[in-house]
Coordinates of C-alpha atoms in Angstrom, one line a residue:
Chain A
X1 CA 117.0 71.1 126.4
X2 CA 114.9 71.0 123.2
X3 CA 112.6 72.9 121.0
X4 CA 109.0 72.0 121.0
X5 CA 106.9 72.6 117.9
X6 CA 103.2 72.3 117.5
X7 CA 101.9 72.4 113.9
X8 CA 98.1 72.6 113.3
X9 CA 97.2 70.5 116.3
X10 CA 93.6 69.4 116.4
X11 CA 91.7 67.4 119.0
X12 CA 88.2 66.1 118.8
X13 CA 86.2 63.9 121.1
X14 CA 83.6 62.5 118.8
X15 CA 81.9 65.5 117.1
X16 CA 83.1 67.9 119.7
X17 CA 86.3 69.8 118.7
X18 CA 88.3 70.8 121.7
X19 CA 91.5 72.0 120.1
X20 CA 90.9 73.9 116.9
X21 CA 94.3 74.1 115.2
X22 CA 97.2 75.3 117.3
X23 CA 100.5 76.4 115.9
X24 CA 103.2 77.1 118.5
X25 CA 107.0 77.2 118.5
X26 CA 108.6 76.9 121.9
X27 CA 112.3 77.6 122.0
X28 CA 114.8 75.5 123.9
X29 CA 115.1 76.5 127.5
X30 CA 112.0 78.7 127.5
X31 CA 109.4 78.7 130.3
X32 CA 106.1 78.9 128.6
X33 CA 102.8 79.1 130.5
X34 CA 99.4 78.1 129.0
X35 CA 96.7 80.1 130.6
X36 CA 93.0 80.3 130.0
X37 CA 89.6 79.8 131.7
X38 CA 88.3 76.3 132.6
X39 CA 87.4 74.3 129.5
X40 CA 89.6 76.3 127.1
X41 CA 91.6 73.1 126.3
X42 CA 94.9 74.0 128.0
X43 CA 95.1 70.8 130.0
X44 CA 94.1 68.8 126.9
X45 CA 96.9 70.5 124.9
X46 CA 99.4 69.7 127.6
X47 CA 98.3 66.1 127.8
X48 CA 98.7 65.8 124.0
X49 CA 102.2 67.0 124.3
X50 CA 102.8 64.4 127.1
X51 CA 101.3 61.7 124.9
X52 CA 98.4 60.9 127.3
X53 CA 95.8 62.1 124.7
X54 CA 95.9 61.1 121.0
X55 CA 96.4 63.9 118.5
X56 CA 93.5 64.0 116.1
X57 CA 95.5 65.8 113.4
X58 CA 98.6 67.9 113.1
X59 CA 102.2 67.2 114.0
X60 CA 104.2 67.5 117.2
X61 CA 108.0 67.6 117.2
X62 CA 110.3 67.6 120.2
X63 CA 114.0 68.4 119.4
X64 CA 113.3 68.1 115.7
X65 CA 111.9 64.6 116.1
X66 CA 108.3 63.8 115.1
X67 CA 106.7 62.4 118.3
X68 CA 103.0 62.9 117.3
X69 CA 102.2 59.2 117.9
X70 CA 105.1 58.2 120.2
X71 CA 104.6 56.6 123.6
X72 CA 104.9 59.1 126.5
X73 CA 108.0 57.4 127.8
X74 CA 109.7 57.8 124.4
X75 CA 109.2 61.5 124.1
X76 CA 111.8 62.6 126.6
X77 CA 109.2 64.5 128.7
X78 CA 108.4 64.5 132.4
X79 CA 105.1 65.6 133.9
X80 CA 104.0 66.9 137.3
X81 CA 100.3 66.4 137.9
X82 CA 97.9 68.6 139.8
X83 CA 97.2 65.8 142.2
X84 CA 101.0 65.0 142.3
X85 CA 100.0 61.4 141.5
X86 CA 102.6 59.9 143.9
X87 CA 102.5 56.1 144.3
X88 CA 101.0 55.8 147.8
X89 CA 102.6 52.4 148.6
X90 CA 106.1 53.5 147.8
X91 CA 108.6 55.5 149.9
X92 CA 109.8 58.9 148.6
X93 CA 113.0 57.3 147.3
X94 CA 111.0 54.6 145.5
X95 CA 108.7 57.1 144.0
X96 CA 111.5 59.2 142.6
X97 CA 113.4 56.1 141.4
X98 CA 110.4 54.3 139.9
X99 CA 111.1 55.3 136.3
X100 CA 114.7 54.3 136.6
X101 CA 113.9 50.9 138.2
X102 CA 111.4 50.2 135.3
X103 CA 114.3 50.9 132.9
X104 CA 116.3 48.3 134.8
X105 CA 119.2 50.6 135.7
X106 CA 121.8 49.4 138.2
X107 CA 120.8 49.9 141.9
X108 CA 123.8 52.1 142.6
X109 CA 123.0 54.4 139.7
X110 CA 119.4 54.7 140.8
X111 CA 120.4 55.5 144.4
X112 CA 122.9 58.1 143.2
X113 CA 120.4 59.9 141.0
X114 CA 117.7 59.8 143.6
X115 CA 120.1 61.2 146.1
X116 CA 121.1 64.0 143.7
X117 CA 117.4 64.9 143.1
X118 CA 116.7 64.8 146.8
X119 CA 119.6 67.2 147.5
X120 CA 118.4 69.6 144.9
X121 CA 114.9 69.7 146.4
X122 CA 115.8 69.4 150.1
X123 CA 114.1 66.0 150.4
X124 CA 117.1 64.1 151.8
X125 CA 115.6 63.6 155.3
X126 CA 112.3 62.4 153.9
X127 CA 113.5 59.7 151.5
X128 CA 112.2 56.8 153.7
X129 CA 108.8 58.3 154.3
X130 CA 105.5 57.4 152.5
X131 CA 103.6 60.2 150.7
X132 CA 100.8 60.2 153.2
X133 CA 103.3 61.3 155.9
X134 CA 104.3 64.4 153.9
X135 CA 102.9 67.9 153.7
X136 CA 101.4 69.4 150.5
X137 CA 104.6 71.3 149.7
X138 CA 106.8 68.2 150.3
X139 CA 104.6 66.0 148.1
X140 CA 104.9 68.7 145.4
X141 CA 108.6 68.5 145.7
X142 CA 108.6 64.7 145.4
X143 CA 106.6 65.0 142.2
X144 CA 109.1 67.4 140.8
X145 CA 111.9 65.1 141.9
X146 CA 110.3 62.2 140.1
X147 CA 110.4 64.5 137.0
X148 CA 114.0 65.6 137.5
X149 CA 115.6 62.1 137.6
X150 CA 114.2 61.3 134.2
X151 CA 116.5 64.0 132.9
X152 CA 113.8 65.2 130.5
X153 CA 114.1 67.4 127.5
X154 CA 110.8 69.1 128.3
X155 CA 109.1 69.5 131.7
X156 CA 105.3 69.6 131.7
X157 CA 103.4 71.0 134.7
X158 CA 99.6 70.6 134.9
X159 CA 98.3 73.2 137.5
X160 CA 100.9 71.9 140.0
X161 CA 100.3 74.6 142.6
X162 CA 96.5 74.7 142.7
X163 CA 96.2 72.4 145.7
X164 CA 98.5 74.4 147.9
X165 CA 97.6 77.3 150.2
X166 CA 98.3 80.8 149.2
X167 CA 101.6 81.4 151.1
X168 CA 103.0 78.1 150.1
X169 CA 102.0 78.7 146.5
X170 CA 104.0 82.0 146.5
X171 CA 107.0 80.1 147.9
X172 CA 106.7 77.3 145.3
X173 CA 106.5 79.8 142.5
X174 CA 109.8 81.2 143.5
X175 CA 111.3 77.7 143.8
X176 CA 110.1 76.7 140.4
X177 CA 111.5 79.8 138.8
X178 CA 114.8 79.1 140.5
X179 CA 114.7 75.5 139.3
X180 CA 114.2 76.6 135.8
X181 CA 117.1 79.1 136.1
X182 CA 119.3 76.2 137.3
X183 CA 118.3 73.4 134.9
X184 CA 117.6 75.6 131.9
X185 CA 115.3 73.0 130.5
X186 CA 112.3 73.8 128.4
X187 CA 109.2 74.0 130.6
X188 CA 105.5 74.1 129.7
X189 CA 103.2 75.1 132.6
X190 CA 99.4 75.1 132.6
X191 CA 97.5 77.2 135.0
X192 CA 94.2 79.2 135.2
X193 CA 95.8 81.6 137.6
X194 CA 97.1 84.7 135.8
X195 CA 99.4 85.6 138.7
X196 CA 101.3 82.4 138.2
X197 CA 101.5 83.1 134.5
X198 CA 102.7 86.7 135.0
X199 CA 105.3 85.8 137.6
X200 CA 107.0 82.8 136.1
X201 CA 106.6 82.8 132.4
X202 CA 109.1 83.8 129.7
X203 CA 106.2 83.8 127.4
X204 CA 102.5 83.3 128.0
X205 CA 100.1 81.6 125.7
X206 CA 96.5 82.7 126.3
X207 CA 94.0 80.0 125.1
X208 CA 90.3 80.5 124.7
X209 CA 87.8 78.0 123.3
X210 CA 90.5 75.8 121.8
X211 CA 92.4 78.5 120.0
X212 CA 95.4 80.6 120.8
X213 CA 94.2 84.1 121.6
X214 CA 97.7 85.7 122.0
X215 CA 101.3 84.7 122.6
X216 CA 103.8 87.1 124.2
X217 CA 105.9 88.0 127.2
X218 CA 104.0 88.9 130.3
X219 CA 104.5 92.6 129.9
X220 CA 103.6 92.5 126.2
X221 CA 100.3 91.0 127.1
X222 CA 99.7 93.4 129.9
X223 CA 100.6 96.5 127.9
X224 CA 99.3 95.5 124.5
X225 CA 96.5 92.9 124.7
X226 CA 95.3 91.9 121.3
X227 CA 91.7 91.2 122.2
X228 CA 89.3 92.1 124.9
X229 CA 89.6 88.5 126.2
X230 CA 93.3 88.8 126.8
X231 CA 92.8 92.3 128.3
X232 CA 90.3 90.9 130.8
X233 CA 92.3 87.8 131.6
X234 CA 95.8 89.3 132.3
X235 CA 96.2 91.7 135.2
X236 CA 94.7 91.8 138.7
X237 CA 92.3 93.3 139.5
X238 CA 90.7 92.8 136.1
X239 CA 90.6 95.5 133.4
X240 CA 87.4 97.5 133.2
X241 CA 85.8 96.6 129.9
X242 CA 82.8 98.4 128.3
X243 CA 80.8 97.7 125.2
X244 CA 77.7 99.4 123.8
X245 CA 76.9 103.2 123.7
X246 CA 79.6 104.0 126.3
X247 CA 82.4 102.5 124.1
X248 CA 80.9 103.9 120.9
X249 CA 81.1 107.4 122.3
X250 CA 84.8 106.8 123.0
X251 CA 85.2 105.7 119.4
X252 CA 85.5 101.9 119.5
X253 CA 83.5 98.6 119.9
X254 CA 85.1 97.7 123.2
X255 CA 86.8 100.1 125.6
X256 CA 89.2 98.9 128.3
X257 CA 90.9 100.7 131.1
X258 CA 92.9 99.2 133.9
X259 CA 91.9 100.0 137.5
X260 CA 95.5 101.3 138.1
X261 CA 95.1 103.8 135.2
X262 CA 92.2 105.7 136.5
X263 CA 92.5 108.9 138.6
X264 CA 89.9 109.8 141.1
X265 CA 89.0 113.4 142.2
X266 CA 86.3 114.7 144.5
X267 CA 85.4 117.8 142.4
X268 CA 86.0 117.3 138.7
X269 CA 86.7 114.6 136.0
X270 CA 85.2 112.7 133.0
X271 CA 82.8 110.4 134.7
X272 CA 80.7 110.9 137.8
X273 CA 80.0 108.0 140.1
X274 CA 79.2 106.9 143.6
X275 CA 81.4 104.7 145.7
X276 CA 79.7 101.3 146.3
X277 CA 82.4 99.5 148.2
X278 CA 86.0 99.9 149.3
X279 CA 88.3 96.8 149.5
X280 CA 91.4 97.6 151.6
X281 CA 94.4 95.4 150.8
X282 CA 96.9 97.4 152.9
X283 CA 99.2 98.9 150.3
X284 CA 96.3 99.3 147.8
X285 CA 92.6 99.9 148.1
X286 CA 90.2 98.8 145.4
X287 CA 87.3 101.2 144.8
X288 CA 84.0 99.9 143.3
X289 CA 82.2 102.7 141.6
X290 CA 78.7 102.9 140.2
X291 CA 79.4 105.2 137.2
X292 CA 76.4 106.9 135.7
X293 CA 77.1 106.3 132.0
X294 CA 78.7 102.9 132.3
X295 CA 78.0 100.2 134.8
X296 CA 80.4 99.4 137.6
X297 CA 84.0 100.4 137.5
X298 CA 87.0 99.3 139.6
X299 CA 89.7 101.8 140.5
X300 CA 93.0 101.1 142.3
X301 CA 94.1 103.7 144.8
X302 CA 96.7 104.0 147.5
X303 CA 95.9 102.2 150.7
X304 CA 95.3 105.3 152.7
X305 CA 92.4 106.7 150.8
X306 CA 89.7 108.4 152.9
X307 CA 86.8 107.6 150.5
X308 CA 83.9 105.7 152.0
X309 CA 80.8 104.0 150.5
X310 CA 78.2 106.6 149.4
X311 CA 80.7 109.3 148.5
X312 CA 80.3 110.9 145.1
X313 CA 83.5 111.1 143.0
X314 CA 84.8 111.9 139.5
X315 CA 86.9 109.4 137.7
X316 CA 89.2 110.2 134.7
X317 CA 91.3 107.7 132.6
X318 CA 94.9 108.2 131.7
X319 CA 94.2 108.4 128.1
X320 CA 97.5 106.9 126.9
X321 CA 96.8 103.7 128.9
X322 CA 93.3 103.1 127.6
X323 CA 92.7 100.2 125.2
X324 CA 90.3 100.5 122.3
X325 CA 89.3 97.3 120.6
X326 CA 87.5 97.0 117.2
X327 CA 85.8 93.9 118.3
Chain B
X1 CA 66.6 57.4 181.3
X2 CA 68.1 57.4 177.9
X3 CA 71.2 55.6 179.2
X4 CA 69.3 52.8 180.8
X5 CA 67.2 52.2 177.7
X6 CA 70.4 51.9 175.6
X7 CA 71.8 49.5 178.2
X8 CA 68.6 47.4 178.1
X9 CA 68.6 47.2 174.3
X10 CA 72.3 46.3 174.4
X11 CA 71.6 43.4 176.8
X12 CA 68.7 42.2 174.6
X13 CA 71.0 42.3 171.5
X14 CA 73.6 40.3 173.3
X15 CA 71.1 37.7 174.5
X16 CA 69.8 37.3 170.9
X17 CA 73.3 37.0 169.5
X18 CA 74.1 34.4 172.1
X19 CA 71.1 32.3 171.3
X20 CA 71.7 32.5 167.6
X21 CA 75.5 32.1 167.5
X22 CA 76.9 30.7 170.7
X23 CA 74.3 28.1 171.7
X24 CA 74.5 26.0 168.5
X25 CA 78.3 26.1 168.8
X26 CA 78.1 25.0 172.4
X27 CA 75.6 22.2 171.4
X28 CA 78.1 21.0 168.8
X29 CA 81.0 21.0 171.3
X30 CA 78.9 19.2 173.9
X31 CA 77.8 16.4 171.7
X32 CA 81.3 16.0 170.3
X33 CA 82.6 14.9 173.7
X34 CA 79.8 12.5 174.7
X35 CA 79.5 8.8 174.2
X36 CA 77.5 7.4 171.3
X37 CA 74.4 6.6 173.3
X38 CA 74.4 9.9 175.2
X39 CA 74.9 12.0 172.1
X40 CA 71.9 10.3 170.4
X41 CA 69.6 12.0 172.9
X42 CA 70.7 15.4 171.4
X43 CA 70.3 17.5 174.5
X44 CA 72.3 20.0 176.5
X45 CA 73.0 17.6 179.4
X46 CA 76.7 17.4 180.4
X47 CA 78.4 14.1 179.5
X48 CA 79.0 11.5 182.2
X49 CA 82.3 10.8 180.7
X50 CA 84.4 13.4 178.7
X51 CA 85.4 11.5 175.6
X52 CA 87.1 14.3 173.7
X53 CA 90.4 12.5 172.8
X54 CA 88.7 9.1 172.0
X55 CA 86.2 10.8 169.7
X56 CA 88.9 12.8 168.0
X57 CA 91.0 9.8 167.3
X58 CA 88.0 7.9 166.0
X59 CA 87.1 10.6 163.6
X60 CA 90.6 11.1 162.3
X61 CA 91.2 7.3 161.9
X62 CA 87.8 6.7 160.2
X63 CA 88.0 5.1 156.8
X64 CA 91.7 4.9 156.7
X65 CA 92.5 8.5 157.7
X66 CA 90.1 9.9 155.2
X67 CA 89.8 13.2 157.1
X68 CA 93.4 14.0 156.5
X69 CA 93.1 13.4 152.8
X70 CA 90.0 15.6 152.8
X71 CA 91.9 18.4 154.6
X72 CA 94.6 18.1 151.9
X73 CA 92.1 18.2 149.0
X74 CA 90.2 21.1 150.5
X75 CA 93.3 23.1 151.1
X76 CA 94.6 22.5 147.5
X77 CA 91.2 23.5 146.1
X78 CA 91.0 26.6 148.3
X79 CA 94.5 27.8 147.7
X80 CA 94.5 27.4 144.0
X81 CA 91.0 28.7 143.3
X82 CA 91.4 31.8 145.6
X83 CA 94.8 32.6 144.0
X84 CA 93.4 32.5 140.5
X85 CA 90.3 34.4 141.6
X86 CA 92.3 37.2 143.1
X87 CA 94.7 37.8 140.1
X88 CA 92.0 37.2 137.5
X89 CA 89.2 39.3 139.0
X90 CA 91.6 42.2 139.9
X91 CA 92.7 42.2 136.2
X92 CA 89.1 42.1 134.9
X93 CA 88.0 44.7 137.3
X94 CA 90.9 47.0 136.3
X95 CA 90.2 46.7 132.6
X96 CA 86.5 47.1 133.0
X97 CA 86.9 50.2 135.2
X98 CA 89.7 51.9 133.1
X99 CA 89.0 51.1 129.5
X100 CA 85.8 52.3 127.9
X101 CA 84.7 50.2 125.0
X102 CA 81.4 49.0 123.6
X103 CA 82.2 45.6 125.2
X104 CA 81.8 47.1 128.6
X105 CA 78.0 46.7 128.5
X106 CA 78.3 43.1 127.5
X107 CA 80.8 42.3 130.3
X108 CA 78.6 44.2 132.7
X109 CA 75.6 42.0 131.8
X110 CA 77.7 38.8 132.0
X111 CA 78.9 39.9 135.4
X112 CA 75.4 40.5 136.7
X113 CA 74.1 37.2 135.2
X114 CA 76.9 35.4 137.0
X115 CA 75.6 36.9 140.3
X116 CA 71.9 36.4 139.7
X117 CA 71.4 33.2 137.8
X118 CA 71.9 29.9 139.7
X119 CA 74.2 27.6 137.9
X120 CA 72.6 24.6 136.3
X121 CA 74.2 21.4 137.6
X122 CA 73.5 18.8 134.9
X123 CA 74.7 20.8 131.9
X124 CA 77.8 21.8 133.8
X125 CA 78.6 18.1 134.5
X126 CA 78.0 17.4 130.9
X127 CA 80.5 20.1 129.9
X128 CA 83.1 19.0 132.4
X129 CA 82.8 15.4 131.1
X130 CA 83.2 16.4 127.5
X131 CA 86.4 18.4 128.2
X132 CA 87.7 15.6 130.5
X133 CA 87.6 17.6 133.7
X134 CA 84.8 15.8 135.6
X135 CA 86.0 14.2 138.8
X136 CA 89.3 16.1 138.7
X137 CA 90.7 18.6 141.2
X138 CA 91.4 21.0 138.2
X139 CA 87.7 20.9 137.2
X140 CA 86.7 21.6 140.8
X141 CA 89.1 24.6 141.1
X142 CA 87.8 26.0 137.8
X143 CA 84.2 25.6 139.0
X144 CA 85.0 27.5 142.2
X145 CA 86.7 30.3 140.1
X146 CA 83.8 30.5 137.7
X147 CA 81.1 30.6 140.4
X148 CA 82.8 33.3 142.5
X149 CA 84.4 35.6 139.9
X150 CA 81.4 37.9 139.5
X151 CA 81.3 38.9 143.2
X152 CA 85.0 39.2 143.3
X153 CA 85.3 41.3 140.2
X154 CA 82.5 43.7 141.4
X155 CA 84.4 44.2 144.6
X156 CA 87.6 45.0 142.8
X157 CA 86.0 47.2 140.2
X158 CA 84.4 49.5 142.7
X159 CA 87.6 49.8 144.6
X160 CA 89.7 50.5 141.5
X161 CA 87.3 53.4 140.7
X162 CA 88.7 55.2 143.8
X163 CA 92.3 55.0 142.6
X164 CA 92.9 58.1 140.6
X165 CA 93.8 57.7 136.9
X166 CA 96.7 60.1 137.4
X167 CA 98.6 57.2 138.9
X168 CA 98.3 55.2 135.8
X169 CA 99.3 58.1 133.7
X170 CA 102.3 59.0 135.9
X171 CA 103.4 55.4 135.6
X172 CA 103.0 55.5 131.8
X173 CA 105.2 58.6 131.7
X174 CA 107.7 56.9 133.9
X175 CA 107.9 54.2 131.2
X176 CA 105.7 51.4 132.6
X177 CA 104.1 48.9 130.2
X178 CA 100.4 48.2 130.9
X179 CA 101.2 45.0 132.8
X180 CA 103.8 46.8 134.9
X181 CA 101.2 49.5 135.7
X182 CA 98.9 46.8 136.9
X183 CA 101.4 44.7 138.9
X184 CA 103.6 47.4 140.3
X185 CA 101.2 50.3 140.9
X186 CA 97.6 49.1 141.0
X187 CA 97.8 45.6 142.5
X188 CA 99.7 46.8 145.6
X189 CA 97.1 49.5 146.2
X190 CA 94.3 46.8 146.2
X191 CA 95.6 45.2 149.3
X192 CA 92.6 46.0 151.5
X193 CA 90.1 44.5 149.1
X194 CA 92.4 41.6 148.4
X195 CA 92.5 40.7 152.1
X196 CA 88.7 40.8 152.2
X197 CA 88.4 38.8 149.1
X198 CA 90.9 36.1 150.2
X199 CA 89.1 35.7 153.5
X200 CA 85.6 35.7 152.2
X201 CA 86.3 33.4 149.3
X202 CA 88.5 31.0 151.3
X203 CA 85.8 30.5 153.8
X204 CA 83.3 30.0 151.1
X205 CA 85.3 27.5 149.1
X206 CA 86.5 25.6 152.1
X207 CA 83.0 25.3 153.5
X208 CA 81.4 24.4 150.2
X209 CA 79.4 21.3 150.5
X210 CA 77.1 21.1 147.4
X211 CA 79.6 21.9 144.6
X212 CA 82.1 19.1 145.6
X213 CA 79.1 16.8 146.1
X214 CA 78.0 17.3 142.5
X215 CA 81.3 17.9 140.6
X216 CA 83.9 15.9 142.5
X217 CA 82.5 12.5 143.3
X218 CA 84.9 9.6 144.2
X219 CA 86.6 8.3 147.3
X220 CA 90.0 9.8 146.6
X221 CA 88.4 13.2 145.8
X222 CA 86.8 13.7 149.2
X223 CA 86.7 17.2 150.7
X224 CA 86.2 18.2 154.4
X225 CA 82.5 19.0 154.2
X226 CA 81.8 15.6 152.5
X227 CA 83.4 13.7 155.4
X228 CA 80.3 14.6 157.4
X229 CA 78.5 11.8 155.5
X230 CA 80.8 9.2 157.1
X231 CA 78.9 9.2 160.3
X232 CA 75.3 9.6 159.1
X233 CA 73.3 7.0 157.2
X234 CA 69.7 6.1 156.8
X235 CA 69.6 3.6 159.7
X236 CA 72.4 4.5 162.1
X237 CA 73.9 7.8 163.1
X238 CA 77.0 8.3 165.3
X239 CA 76.1 11.8 166.5
X240 CA 79.1 12.1 168.8
X241 CA 81.5 11.5 165.9
X242 CA 79.5 13.5 163.5
X243 CA 79.6 16.5 165.8
X244 CA 83.3 16.0 166.5
X245 CA 83.8 16.1 162.7
X246 CA 81.8 19.3 162.4
X247 CA 83.9 20.8 165.2
X248 CA 87.1 19.9 163.3
X249 CA 86.0 21.3 160.0
X250 CA 84.6 24.5 161.5
X251 CA 87.8 25.5 163.3
X252 CA 90.0 26.7 160.3
X253 CA 87.4 29.1 158.9
X254 CA 86.6 30.3 162.4
X255 CA 90.3 31.1 163.1
X256 CA 90.6 33.0 159.8
X257 CA 87.4 34.9 160.5
X258 CA 88.4 35.9 164.1
X259 CA 91.8 37.2 162.9
X260 CA 90.7 39.1 159.8
X261 CA 87.3 40.3 161.0
X262 CA 88.4 43.9 161.0
X263 CA 90.0 43.9 157.6
X264 CA 87.0 42.3 156.0
X265 CA 84.8 45.2 157.0
X266 CA 87.4 47.7 155.9
X267 CA 87.7 46.1 152.5
X268 CA 83.9 45.8 152.1
X269 CA 83.2 49.5 152.9
X270 CA 86.4 50.8 151.2
X271 CA 85.4 53.0 148.3
X272 CA 82.0 53.7 149.7
X273 CA 83.0 57.1 151.0
X274 CA 85.7 59.3 149.5
X275 CA 88.5 60.0 152.0

């Protein structure tokens, strides 16, 4: 349990500046998710917190202690890698206990801590196996177990679920949320998947091009995105965003409306368009419209809609839910 | 049609392999059990008398049991030089693969020169003499290490490239010092290449004839390959004993090769394909 403060953090590789001055205060016990497109610097930022990358300038404190230039092992952090990074030649028990055995702790203590972590993660029956004999989800749990036994002040996760299949990912999201509720440790989680960010985070940090675009709770970001970038990134399916004459006519530089905030009628409305494609997801259906004044538009409808490609329809926004950006 | 053709080509390949590999070995074995006069004819005729045991005893007893001393010397040289080679080149390969610095290019060139340029004998002897290592086992061990380190390092470096860096970083976060990362995480994962390396280098060092001839002269320094000179001279040759000696010094590498054949190929091709 510890606060984590980033103060004007910069990172450059040669002349290329990757992180362009980030200020961030993460409260003790918070689950913070860094989210952003590939190359936005989110993983680099996490690796700087871990101590795997040098900080070019700025200061980093954990629990009030300046750790900007400390070794990873002295920061009181634990990290779960995207590839899990399990030691292939060690059993699950040895993997989990490796850090403790490096610290030359007594064998009985190591065994007890490994057992406790294995109980938490339901790994007890797998302790003698090698990583190659485990499934993806089990490997993931071992990687988390290796983090838990270090009893860290801050957990760091680098896209830990991206190698799992969709159903397992949903299950692990739940398990990670429960783990956070039980341990109440500060957790920093990196992902490019906005669903993971929305479902797990206490607060989301949206990064773009090495800068913080917006920080807030998931619903703050969904309801009040500060920039078109955040508006387009948070929410699924994506918000419809328009620039140019269409937006200017509606009184702004960029106009945004979420697919779920558009009504569709067959006889009257604001914008006329033709149905290009219907994606049926069961409960919902996503309508792709070719609107005359704008380009394409996505609309979310109930799953039982009778519309078919080629139909002409009228779309109208719920005006209170529209987003008008000056940029 | 297709099947019979592949059968025919298989038979041809087997015949060729037999002529190249089995016949010479058979020839050696045959001469080794003949009497001196029969062996001097150097043909495939079966011996009138099978003198296996007599020839064996004669070879081992020659020059006051010199062969046994040679076995001891060769084993010492092989064990020490291969151990040093494995540890040293795994370390060099690890640093070269993992740490990018402007010295990488220099090390790379040095490595390739070690592979391509034949070592010059006379200056090497001069160097060994000036540091007092000429005619010593230590000098010989260091020579073997120096001559083989390039190949061995290349082998390790390409394999280390297939070990994800995440493992190093995970170990670092777990609190491992650099040498602990190497010895506890990386080195155990290098086992396939290490087996290959140990086998290939042991056979090479054990079978080496020319290097001990140049750098390790002297009666007490004899190695197994040099014992072959005992039975061959300008005017008389005892072919039966010579071939018995060849048979004896061929057997240890042959056994190693037969047992580790599969691992050698695994280690050589490891890292070639991801998977």
